[in-house]
Amino acid sequence: MSEEHFDDDLDGPASSASRHPMAARFRGYLPVVIDVETGGFNSATDALLEIAATTIAMDEKGFVFPDHTLFFRVEPFAGANIEAAALEFTGIKLDHPLRMAVSEEVALADIFRSVRKAVKANGCKRAILVGHNSSFDLGFLNAAIARHDLKRNPFHPFSSFDTATLAGLAYGQTVLAKACQSANIDFDGREAHSARYDTEKTAELFCGIVNRWKDLGGWRDFDA
């Protein structure tokens, strides 16, 4: 399915882009930063263990900023593969008494509800995932959606904004920590590989790149 064909199915008023600056900026899409922590690299077989989502908002001058973050620790789905190396890398302790994990359905239902509300508030038609190596996060998100046959997915199913690519262009860095350092964004390596922390830092990085591009004149004002 082409992107043009998919756009024909987008929800929302056709004139929204003329009324809302965010809708005009990203062609009707609301950027939402997603980060997942997982039990491995295979979205079809490996567990989703954490997910966080940060919505992006825009001020009256057309500059974007991180808005609201949701974070969930997730129970592995039945039969999920979990690599010991993945747990060592992320530091996730599945048996921690305070982990308070929820099912994939509960986590995604809450995230989707919040994202749909933000999409409507910004006059957009649909959300578009922003991630650092976004194909990884989008793959795990889509796999969880398919596992539970979830309806009303607000995200574009195959398009995304990749901050690893954007940061490589803007700063010559593709690693999140190094890209943040180059962008003068504080980054604590001890907090990394938590879905909440990585999502919020990716959101700062994305907004910084978008705003820098605007400052350089690379995007004309929405009311121009």
Tab-separated table of C-alpha atoms in Angstrom:
chain	number	residue	atom	x	y	z
A	1	MET	CA	0.000	0.000	0.000
A	2	SER	CA	1.428	3.390	-0.975
A	3	GLU	CA	1.466	6.324	1.430
A	4	GLU	CA	-0.839	8.227	-0.926
A	5	HIS	CA	-3.384	5.389	-0.810
A	6	PHE	CA	-3.143	5.208	2.969
A	7	ASP	CA	-3.721	8.966	3.279
A	8	ASP	CA	-7.120	8.525	1.646
A	9	ASP	CA	-8.203	6.602	4.739
A	10	LEU	CA	-7.052	9.151	7.306
A	11	ASP	CA	-9.642	10.392	9.753
A	12	GLY	CA	-10.295	14.029	10.550
A	13	PRO	CA	-11.507	17.152	8.814
A	14	ALA	CA	-9.954	17.932	5.457
A	15	SER	CA	-9.519	21.602	6.396
A	16	SER	CA	-7.701	20.937	9.699
A	17	ALA	CA	-4.307	21.927	8.285
A	18	SER	CA	-5.594	25.456	7.618
A	19	ARG	CA	-6.752	25.878	11.209
A	20	HIS	CA	-4.036	24.218	13.280
A	21	PRO	CA	-0.317	25.028	13.000
A	22	MET	CA	0.767	21.519	14.029
A	23	ALA	CA	-1.341	19.928	11.307
A	24	ALA	CA	0.180	22.304	8.751
A	25	ARG	CA	3.728	21.575	9.904
A	26	PHE	CA	3.730	17.785	9.469
A	27	ARG	CA	1.126	17.340	6.712
A	28	GLY	CA	-1.647	16.389	9.078
A	29	TYR	CA	0.393	14.098	11.314
A	30	LEU	CA	1.074	14.584	15.021
A	31	PRO	CA	4.583	13.442	16.025
A	32	VAL	CA	4.541	11.111	19.029
A	33	VAL	CA	7.809	9.770	20.386
A	34	ILE	CA	7.807	6.076	21.260
A	35	ASP	CA	10.505	3.973	22.893
A	36	VAL	CA	10.279	0.292	23.771
A	37	GLU	CA	12.488	-1.984	25.823
A	38	THR	CA	12.279	-5.613	24.784
A	39	GLY	CA	13.433	-9.152	25.378
A	40	GLY	CA	15.340	-9.268	22.102
A	41	PHE	CA	15.388	-7.963	18.541
A	42	ASN	CA	12.624	-10.036	16.933
A	43	SER	CA	9.283	-8.248	17.246
A	44	ALA	CA	7.349	-11.409	16.345
A	45	THR	CA	8.809	-13.611	19.078
A	46	ASP	CA	10.445	-11.406	21.716
A	47	ALA	CA	8.710	-9.786	24.666
A	48	LEU	CA	7.700	-6.154	24.903
A	49	LEU	CA	8.829	-5.206	28.431
A	50	GLU	CA	8.471	-1.414	28.598
A	51	ILE	CA	6.851	1.242	26.448
A	52	ALA	CA	6.685	5.019	26.769
A	53	ALA	CA	5.075	7.680	24.598
A	54	THR	CA	5.661	11.441	24.584
A	55	THR	CA	3.334	13.684	22.609
A	56	ILE	CA	4.719	16.758	20.879
A	57	ALA	CA	3.048	20.174	21.038
A	58	MET	CA	3.633	23.500	19.270
A	59	ASP	CA	3.702	27.033	20.660
A	60	GLU	CA	2.207	30.131	19.067
A	61	LYS	CA	5.445	30.865	17.189
A	62	GLY	CA	5.573	27.444	15.558
A	63	PHE	CA	8.253	25.897	17.775
A	64	VAL	CA	7.681	22.349	19.014
A	65	PHE	CA	8.229	20.986	22.509
A	66	PRO	CA	7.690	17.719	24.445
A	67	ASP	CA	4.259	17.708	26.005
A	68	HIS	CA	3.014	14.678	27.957
A	69	THR	CA	4.622	11.295	28.672
A	70	LEU	CA	2.976	7.960	29.429
A	71	PHE	CA	5.064	5.025	30.639
A	72	PHE	CA	4.225	1.379	31.272
A	73	ARG	CA	6.096	-1.689	32.391
A	74	VAL	CA	4.615	-4.534	30.368
A	75	GLU	CA	3.948	-8.169	31.165
A	76	PRO	CA	5.535	-10.495	28.571
A	77	PHE	CA	2.896	-12.028	26.315
A	78	ALA	CA	2.305	-15.772	26.602
A	79	GLY	CA	5.182	-17.718	25.082
A	80	ALA	CA	7.366	-14.645	24.603
A	81	ASN	CA	11.099	-15.108	24.210
A	82	ILE	CA	13.302	-13.132	26.603
A	83	GLU	CA	17.068	-13.133	26.109
A	84	ALA	CA	19.220	-12.929	29.223
A	85	ALA	CA	21.529	-10.523	27.385
A	86	ALA	CA	18.605	-8.154	26.783
A	87	LEU	CA	17.741	-8.043	30.483
A	88	GLU	CA	21.384	-7.450	31.357
A	89	PHE	CA	21.567	-4.613	28.825
A	90	THR	CA	18.400	-2.846	30.005
A	91	GLY	CA	18.692	-3.681	33.689
A	92	ILE	CA	15.054	-4.770	33.781
A	93	LYS	CA	14.256	-7.136	36.651
A	94	LEU	CA	11.105	-9.038	35.786
A	95	ASP	CA	10.652	-10.368	39.319
A	96	HIS	CA	11.056	-7.019	41.080
A	97	PRO	CA	8.174	-6.658	43.579
A	98	LEU	CA	7.605	-3.022	42.597
A	99	ARG	CA	7.640	-3.567	38.831
A	100	MET	CA	3.826	-3.316	38.650
A	101	ALA	CA	3.583	-4.393	35.007
A	102	VAL	CA	0.372	-4.335	32.965
A	103	SER	CA	-0.690	-6.302	29.919
A	104	GLU	CA	0.117	-5.157	26.402
A	105	GLU	CA	-3.582	-4.450	25.813
A	106	VAL	CA	-3.857	-2.172	28.848
A	107	ALA	CA	-0.659	-0.281	28.027
A	108	LEU	CA	-1.538	0.268	24.387
A	109	ALA	CA	-5.165	1.136	25.098
A	110	ASP	CA	-4.087	3.918	27.480
A	111	ILE	CA	-1.434	5.205	25.077
A	112	PHE	CA	-3.808	5.124	22.109
A	113	ARG	CA	-6.496	6.955	24.086
A	114	SER	CA	-4.063	9.730	25.036
A	115	VAL	CA	-2.629	9.974	21.536
A	116	ARG	CA	-6.058	10.164	19.898
A	117	LYS	CA	-6.958	13.010	22.267
A	118	ALA	CA	-3.743	14.861	21.332
A	119	VAL	CA	-4.325	14.249	17.626
A	120	LYS	CA	-7.794	15.798	17.892
A	121	ALA	CA	-6.573	18.742	20.002
A	122	ASN	CA	-3.964	19.603	17.370
A	123	GLY	CA	-6.361	19.272	14.444
A	124	CYS	CA	-4.321	16.426	13.009
A	125	LYS	CA	-5.542	13.348	11.154
A	126	ARG	CA	-3.253	10.722	12.618
A	127	ALA	CA	-0.118	10.279	14.720
A	128	ILE	CA	3.280	9.428	13.299
A	129	LEU	CA	5.847	7.586	15.405
A	130	VAL	CA	9.125	9.295	16.233
A	131	GLY	CA	11.885	7.041	17.509
A	132	HIS	CA	15.619	6.611	17.729
A	133	ASN	CA	16.040	3.850	15.145
A	134	SER	CA	12.298	4.164	14.708
A	135	SER	CA	11.778	1.019	12.635
A	136	PHE	CA	12.619	-1.038	15.731
A	137	ASP	CA	10.001	0.671	17.912
A	138	LEU	CA	7.396	0.683	15.151
A	139	GLY	CA	7.987	-3.016	14.522
A	140	PHE	CA	7.334	-3.942	18.151
A	141	LEU	CA	4.327	-1.620	18.332
A	142	ASN	CA	2.792	-3.143	15.209
A	143	ALA	CA	3.500	-6.682	16.428
A	144	ALA	CA	1.671	-6.028	19.707
A	145	ILE	CA	-1.246	-4.475	17.824
A	146	ALA	CA	-1.494	-7.541	15.589
A	147	ARG	CA	-1.207	-9.972	18.516
A	148	HIS	CA	-4.302	-8.524	20.155
A	149	ASP	CA	-6.156	-7.376	17.030
A	150	LEU	CA	-6.350	-3.877	18.497
A	151	LYS	CA	-8.637	-1.398	16.779
A	152	ARG	CA	-8.392	2.380	16.306
A	153	ASN	CA	-4.617	2.454	16.089
A	154	PRO	CA	-3.824	6.189	15.816
A	155	PHE	CA	-0.349	5.666	14.316
A	156	HIS	CA	0.614	5.519	10.669
A	157	PRO	CA	1.405	1.819	10.117
A	158	PHE	CA	4.689	2.190	8.208
A	159	SER	CA	5.920	5.813	8.110
A	160	SER	CA	8.003	7.279	10.954
A	161	PHE	CA	10.530	9.957	11.858
A	162	ASP	CA	13.925	8.508	12.812
A	163	THR	CA	16.007	10.691	15.116
A	164	ALA	CA	19.104	8.572	14.490
A	165	THR	CA	18.947	9.682	10.855
A	166	LEU	CA	17.989	13.251	11.713
A	167	ALA	CA	20.776	13.531	14.304
A	168	GLY	CA	23.271	12.108	11.830
A	169	LEU	CA	22.316	14.919	9.471
A	170	ALA	CA	22.168	17.676	12.091
A	171	TYR	CA	25.045	16.709	14.388
A	172	GLY	CA	27.025	13.910	12.739
A	173	GLN	CA	25.983	11.577	15.568
A	174	THR	CA	23.641	8.577	15.423
A	175	VAL	CA	23.963	7.249	19.002
A	176	LEU	CA	21.319	8.829	21.237
A	177	ALA	CA	23.697	9.782	24.055
A	178	LYS	CA	26.235	11.365	21.690
A	179	ALA	CA	23.549	13.134	19.682
A	180	CYS	CA	22.092	14.628	22.869
A	181	GLN	CA	25.534	15.772	23.978
A	182	SER	CA	26.102	17.443	20.606
A	183	ALA	CA	22.715	19.142	20.956
A	184	ASN	CA	23.569	20.342	24.496
A	185	ILE	CA	20.892	18.106	26.004
A	186	ASP	CA	21.783	16.612	29.378
A	187	PHE	CA	22.071	12.825	29.151
A	188	ASP	CA	22.724	10.500	32.090
A	189	GLY	CA	24.031	7.156	30.880
A	190	ARG	CA	22.941	5.549	34.157
A	191	GLU	CA	19.315	6.344	33.298
A	192	ALA	CA	19.538	5.163	29.689
A	193	HIS	CA	17.686	2.085	28.401
A	194	SER	CA	14.605	2.941	30.428
A	195	ALA	CA	11.740	3.499	28.014
A	196	ARG	CA	10.641	6.631	29.882
A	197	TYR	CA	14.093	8.223	29.939
A	198	ASP	CA	14.982	7.369	26.351
A	199	THR	CA	11.591	8.580	25.103
A	200	GLU	CA	11.885	11.921	26.845
A	201	LYS	CA	15.462	12.453	25.623
A	202	THR	CA	14.479	11.451	22.094
A	203	ALA	CA	11.612	13.951	22.277
A	204	GLU	CA	14.019	16.716	23.321
A	205	LEU	CA	16.358	15.766	20.489
A	206	PHE	CA	13.584	15.695	17.888
A	207	CYS	CA	12.210	19.070	18.985
A	208	GLY	CA	15.689	20.566	19.026
A	209	ILE	CA	16.360	19.464	15.445
A	210	VAL	CA	12.963	20.629	14.170
A	211	ASN	CA	13.322	24.002	15.908
A	212	ARG	CA	16.893	24.455	14.722
A	213	TRP	CA	15.745	23.823	11.149
A	214	LYS	CA	13.023	26.461	11.610
A	215	ASP	CA	15.531	28.950	13.024
A	216	LEU	CA	17.734	28.421	9.969
A	217	GLY	CA	14.823	29.234	7.690
A	218	GLY	CA	14.358	25.671	6.464
A	219	TRP	CA	10.591	25.775	7.047
A	220	ARG	CA	8.407	28.749	6.346
A	221	ASP	CA	6.012	29.846	9.074
A	222	PHE	CA	2.630	28.138	9.063
A	223	ASP	CA	0.838	31.420	8.414
A	224	ALA	CA	3.101	32.454	5.551
